[in-house]
């Protein structure tokens, strides 16, 4: 018995050494597999691409690795139409030279996993503070992690929708001004390309200025001006821009003077902007009705009737 007790520390040391060796081997194997996966991932040539948005840059390595892993699944036939629609939305948001659909889907997965991990940690901390059992704590963590993953998955989609809305408002706001500059330059004797250069140089910064710069870059690269303008109309996906591009292309084909055509387009876009402003002004009272009924009127009634009620109560009623 005494011999067993004396040999116990050496056995414990041997077990600890074996456990440490197994842990080291497992960590080395995991590092080897990770390095092999990273080395097999092809390098992305971003010399001609724009930098991704800030939120994507903060988690770019996980997004890049995960996008490389899910590319075969996204190229399957059932998912291909949805990926094409997502590529069109990224193009309309001005992100076609920043992100591809696989990277956007990977960003949604990374965002979902990050929010799920935060929700899991919060639920585990609350369960530990309440001294719940292991089974109840695990159930609470799972209940918190699933909604957290769904919220994280939905956030990049909401961000893309808001970016599209902001881009659309900016284009509709600045389009008449750019058309006025182009019209003045064409009427002064410049051609269409020179007029677009002056509009880019003198116009306010914004989405439309970036699109005209891209049109000029495509023309300098050798693309036909009509094709470059059509691609701009497809990217922006706005009726006013499509009408402007169609009118310019048709006038050039028929040999018409561009000045009156551009002047008519500028007047029409300005009238459309004025009508949109009138529509929003007429919608404002209807949108204010619910806050008035739900919040302002009850507070007003409380302020008005509280002294009267108190006076009645003190007078004996």
PDB file of N, CA and C in Angstrom, residues 150-199:
ATOM      1  N   UNK A 150     -29.854  34.839 -36.319  1.00  0.00           N
ATOM      2  CA  UNK A 150     -30.775  35.382 -37.324  1.00  0.00           C
ATOM      3  C   UNK A 150     -30.629  36.897 -37.440  1.00  0.00           C
ATOM      4  N   UNK A 151     -30.453  37.572 -36.308  1.00  0.00           N
ATOM      5  CA  UNK A 151     -30.268  39.031 -36.364  1.00  0.00           C
ATOM      6  C   UNK A 151     -28.952  39.393 -37.058  1.00  0.00           C
ATOM      7  N   UNK A 152     -27.889  38.651 -36.727  1.00  0.00           N
ATOM      8  CA  UNK A 152     -26.624  38.911 -37.394  1.00  0.00           C
ATOM      9  C   UNK A 152     -26.666  38.601 -38.876  1.00  0.00           C
ATOM     10  N   UNK A 153     -27.402  37.555 -39.251  1.00  0.00           N
ATOM     11  CA  UNK A 153     -27.552  37.221 -40.667  1.00  0.00           C
ATOM     12  C   UNK A 153     -28.327  38.309 -41.404  1.00  0.00           C
ATOM     13  N   UNK A 154     -29.331  38.891 -40.770  1.00  0.00           N
ATOM     14  CA  UNK A 154     -30.181  39.872 -41.441  1.00  0.00           C
ATOM     15  C   UNK A 154     -29.531  41.243 -41.529  1.00  0.00           C
ATOM     16  N   UNK A 155     -28.582  41.560 -40.651  1.00  0.00           N
ATOM     17  CA  UNK A 155     -28.039  42.919 -40.628  1.00  0.00           C
ATOM     18  C   UNK A 155     -27.354  43.324 -41.932  1.00  0.00           C
ATOM     19  N   UNK A 156     -26.457  42.510 -42.543  1.00  0.00           N
ATOM     20  CA  UNK A 156     -25.872  42.947 -43.820  1.00  0.00           C
ATOM     21  C   UNK A 156     -26.899  43.169 -44.923  1.00  0.00           C
ATOM     22  N   UNK A 157     -27.981  42.375 -44.940  1.00  0.00           N
ATOM     23  CA  UNK A 157     -29.030  42.611 -45.927  1.00  0.00           C
ATOM     24  C   UNK A 157     -29.725  43.946 -45.710  1.00  0.00           C
ATOM     25  N   UNK A 158     -30.004  44.284 -44.449  1.00  0.00           N
ATOM     26  CA  UNK A 158     -30.602  45.593 -44.154  1.00  0.00           C
ATOM     27  C   UNK A 158     -29.647  46.728 -44.504  1.00  0.00           C
ATOM     28  N   UNK A 159     -28.364  46.516 -44.226  1.00  0.00           N
ATOM     29  CA  UNK A 159     -27.369  47.538 -44.586  1.00  0.00           C
ATOM     30  C   UNK A 159     -27.326  47.745 -46.092  1.00  0.00           C
ATOM     31  N   UNK A 160     -27.391  46.666 -46.861  1.00  0.00           N
ATOM     32  CA  UNK A 160     -27.378  46.801 -48.323  1.00  0.00           C
ATOM     33  C   UNK A 160     -28.640  47.505 -48.814  1.00  0.00           C
ATOM     34  N   UNK A 161     -29.776  47.198 -48.214  1.00  0.00           N
ATOM     35  CA  UNK A 161     -31.018  47.872 -48.622  1.00  0.00           C
ATOM     36  C   UNK A 161     -30.952  49.368 -48.318  1.00  0.00           C
ATOM     37  N   UNK A 162     -30.433  49.735 -47.151  1.00  0.00           N
ATOM     38  CA  UNK A 162     -30.301  51.157 -46.815  1.00  0.00           C
ATOM     39  C   UNK A 162     -29.307  51.851 -47.750  1.00  0.00           C
ATOM     40  N   UNK A 163     -28.248  51.155 -48.115  1.00  0.00           N
ATOM     41  CA  UNK A 163     -27.277  51.747 -49.044  1.00  0.00           C
ATOM     42  C   UNK A 163     -27.922  51.989 -50.406  1.00  0.00           C
ATOM     43  N   UNK A 164     -28.730  51.052 -50.873  1.00  0.00           N
ATOM     44  CA  UNK A 164     -29.432  51.244 -52.139  1.00  0.00           C
ATOM     45  C   UNK A 164     -30.383  52.436 -52.058  1.00  0.00           C
ATOM     46  N   UNK A 165     -31.100  52.570 -50.926  1.00  0.00           N
ATOM     47  CA  UNK A 165     -32.035  53.691 -50.782  1.00  0.00           C
ATOM     48  C   UNK A 165     -31.296  55.030 -50.759  1.00  0.00           C
ATOM     49  N   UNK A 166     -30.187  55.095 -50.034  1.00  0.00           N
ATOM     50  CA  UNK A 166     -29.400  56.336 -49.982  1.00  0.00           C
ATOM     51  C   UNK A 166     -28.842  56.670 -51.362  1.00  0.00           C
ATOM     52  N   UNK A 167     -28.377  55.652 -52.056  1.00  0.00           N
ATOM     53  CA  UNK A 167     -27.834  55.875 -53.399  1.00  0.00           C
ATOM     54  C   UNK A 167     -28.919  56.385 -54.337  1.00  0.00           C
ATOM     55  N   UNK A 168     -30.113  55.819 -54.247  1.00  0.00           N
ATOM     56  CA  UNK A 168     -31.211  56.253 -55.119  1.00  0.00           C
ATOM     57  C   UNK A 168     -31.588  57.706 -54.828  1.00  0.00           C
ATOM     58  N   UNK A 169     -31.687  58.074 -53.548  1.00  0.00           N
ATOM     59  CA  UNK A 169     -32.023  59.461 -53.206  1.00  0.00           C
ATOM     60  C   UNK A 169     -30.960  60.425 -53.700  1.00  0.00           C
ATOM     61  N   UNK A 170     -29.702  60.052 -53.568  1.00  0.00           N
ATOM     62  CA  UNK A 170     -28.625  60.929 -54.010  1.00  0.00           C
ATOM     63  C   UNK A 170     -28.657  61.112 -55.529  1.00  0.00           C
ATOM     64  N   UNK A 171     -28.925  60.029 -56.255  1.00  0.00           N
ATOM     65  CA  UNK A 171     -28.977  60.121 -57.721  1.00  0.00           C
ATOM     66  C   UNK A 171     -30.138  60.999 -58.159  1.00  0.00           C
ATOM     67  N   UNK A 172     -31.313  60.788 -57.575  1.00  0.00           N
ATOM     68  CA  UNK A 172     -32.473  61.583 -57.962  1.00  0.00           C
ATOM     69  C   UNK A 172     -32.301  63.060 -57.597  1.00  0.00           C
ATOM     70  N   UNK A 173     -31.566  63.334 -56.537  1.00  0.00           N
ATOM     71  CA  UNK A 173     -31.367  64.716 -56.121  1.00  0.00           C
ATOM     72  C   UNK A 173     -30.385  65.446 -57.029  1.00  0.00           C
ATOM     73  N   UNK A 174     -29.304  64.771 -57.431  1.00  0.00           N
ATOM     74  CA  UNK A 174     -28.245  65.447 -58.181  1.00  0.00           C
ATOM     75  C   UNK A 174     -28.367  65.312 -59.693  1.00  0.00           C
ATOM     76  N   UNK A 175     -29.273  64.484 -60.192  1.00  0.00           N
ATOM     77  CA  UNK A 175     -29.373  64.286 -61.638  1.00  0.00           C
ATOM     78  C   UNK A 175     -29.731  65.558 -62.397  1.00  0.00           C
ATOM     79  N   UNK A 176     -30.722  66.364 -61.990  1.00  0.00           N
ATOM     80  CA  UNK A 176     -31.005  67.595 -62.751  1.00  0.00           C
ATOM     81  C   UNK A 176     -29.829  68.551 -62.817  1.00  0.00           C
ATOM     82  N   UNK A 177     -29.051  68.649 -61.734  1.00  0.00           N
ATOM     83  CA  UNK A 177     -27.912  69.561 -61.734  1.00  0.00           C
ATOM     84  C   UNK A 177     -26.856  69.100 -62.731  1.00  0.00           C
ATOM     85  N   UNK A 178     -26.556  67.826 -62.758  1.00  0.00           N
ATOM     86  CA  UNK A 178     -25.577  67.311 -63.712  1.00  0.00           C
ATOM     87  C   UNK A 178     -26.073  67.467 -65.144  1.00  0.00           C
ATOM     88  N   UNK A 179     -27.362  67.258 -65.361  1.00  0.00           N
ATOM     89  CA  UNK A 179     -27.898  67.452 -66.710  1.00  0.00           C
ATOM     90  C   UNK A 179     -27.797  68.912 -67.137  1.00  0.00           C
ATOM     91  N   UNK A 180     -27.989  69.837 -66.208  1.00  0.00           N
ATOM     92  CA  UNK A 180     -27.830  71.263 -66.538  1.00  0.00           C
ATOM     93  C   UNK A 180     -26.385  71.571 -66.946  1.00  0.00           C
ATOM     94  N   UNK A 181     -25.419  71.031 -66.220  1.00  0.00           N
ATOM     95  CA  UNK A 181     -24.019  71.287 -66.566  1.00  0.00           C
ATOM     96  C   UNK A 181     -23.685  70.696 -67.935  1.00  0.00           C
ATOM     97  N   UNK A 182     -24.136  69.470 -68.170  1.00  0.00           N
ATOM     98  CA  UNK A 182     -23.859  68.841 -69.464  1.00  0.00           C
ATOM     99  C   UNK A 182     -24.535  69.620 -70.595  1.00  0.00           C
ATOM    100  N   UNK A 183     -25.753  70.098 -70.363  1.00  0.00           N
ATOM    101  CA  UNK A 183     -26.472  70.860 -71.385  1.00  0.00           C
ATOM    102  C   UNK A 183     -25.745  72.164 -71.710  1.00  0.00           C
ATOM    103  N   UNK A 184     -25.309  72.876 -70.655  1.00  0.00           N
ATOM    104  CA  UNK A 184     -24.599  74.130 -70.889  1.00  0.00           C
ATOM    105  C   UNK A 184     -23.294  73.904 -71.650  1.00  0.00           C
ATOM    106  N   UNK A 185     -22.584  72.835 -71.304  1.00  0.00           N
ATOM    107  CA  UNK A 185     -21.323  72.560 -71.985  1.00  0.00           C
ATOM    108  C   UNK A 185     -21.554  72.159 -73.446  1.00  0.00           C
ATOM    109  N   UNK A 186     -22.591  71.382 -73.715  1.00  0.00           N
ATOM    110  CA  UNK A 186     -22.891  70.983 -75.096  1.00  0.00           C
ATOM    111  C   UNK A 186     -23.334  72.191 -75.906  1.00  0.00           C
ATOM    112  N   UNK A 187     -24.167  73.034 -75.319  1.00  0.00           N
ATOM    113  CA  UNK A 187     -24.597  74.242 -76.032  1.00  0.00           C
ATOM    114  C   UNK A 187     -23.455  75.220 -76.239  1.00  0.00           C
ATOM    115  N   UNK A 188     -22.409  75.149 -75.400  1.00  0.00           N
ATOM    116  CA  UNK A 188     -21.246  76.020 -75.570  1.00  0.00           C
ATOM    117  C   UNK A 188     -20.279  75.511 -76.629  1.00  0.00           C
ATOM    118  N   UNK A 189     -20.508  74.295 -77.136  1.00  0.00           N
ATOM    119  CA  UNK A 189     -19.678  73.793 -78.222  1.00  0.00           C
ATOM    120  C   UNK A 189     -18.882  72.548 -77.911  1.00  0.00           C
ATOM    121  N   UNK A 190     -18.935  72.021 -76.685  1.00  0.00           N
ATOM    122  CA  UNK A 190     -18.207  70.804 -76.355  1.00  0.00           C
ATOM    123  C   UNK A 190     -18.973  69.574 -76.842  1.00  0.00           C
ATOM    124  N   UNK A 191     -18.245  68.493 -77.024  1.00  0.00           N
ATOM    125  CA  UNK A 191     -18.929  67.238 -77.333  1.00  0.00           C
ATOM    126  C   UNK A 191     -19.415  66.592 -76.042  1.00  0.00           C
ATOM    127  N   UNK A 192     -20.032  65.416 -76.170  1.00  0.00           N
ATOM    128  CA  UNK A 192     -20.642  64.772 -75.012  1.00  0.00           C
ATOM    129  C   UNK A 192     -19.592  64.340 -73.994  1.00  0.00           C
ATOM    130  N   UNK A 193     -18.484  63.820 -74.452  1.00  0.00           N
ATOM    131  CA  UNK A 193     -17.453  63.365 -73.531  1.00  0.00           C
ATOM    132  C   UNK A 193     -16.819  64.539 -72.787  1.00  0.00           C
ATOM    133  N   UNK A 194     -16.551  65.645 -73.498  1.00  0.00           N
ATOM    134  CA  UNK A 194     -16.029  66.828 -72.836  1.00  0.00           C
ATOM    135  C   UNK A 194     -17.015  67.415 -71.844  1.00  0.00           C
ATOM    136  N   UNK A 195     -18.306  67.361 -72.185  1.00  0.00           N
ATOM    137  CA  UNK A 195     -19.327  67.857 -71.259  1.00  0.00           C
ATOM    138  C   UNK A 195     -19.372  67.004 -69.994  1.00  0.00           C
ATOM    139  N   UNK A 196     -19.238  65.689 -70.138  1.00  0.00           N
ATOM    140  CA  UNK A 196     -19.213  64.833 -68.951  1.00  0.00           C
ATOM    141  C   UNK A 196     -17.976  65.094 -68.103  1.00  0.00           C
ATOM    142  N   UNK A 197     -16.856  65.378 -68.728  1.00  0.00           N
ATOM    143  CA  UNK A 197     -15.651  65.715 -67.973  1.00  0.00           C
ATOM    144  C   UNK A 197     -15.839  66.999 -67.171  1.00  0.00           C
ATOM    145  N   UNK A 198     -16.462  67.992 -67.766  1.00  0.00           N
ATOM    146  CA  UNK A 198     -16.731  69.235 -67.044  1.00  0.00           C
ATOM    147  C   UNK A 198     -17.743  69.016 -65.922  1.00  0.00           C
ATOM    148  N   UNK A 199     -18.735  68.145 -66.158  1.00  0.00           N
ATOM    149  CA  UNK A 199     -19.709  67.853 -65.102  1.00  0.00           C
ATOM    150  C   UNK A 199     -19.043  67.163 -63.924  1.00  0.00           C
TER     151      UNK A 199
END
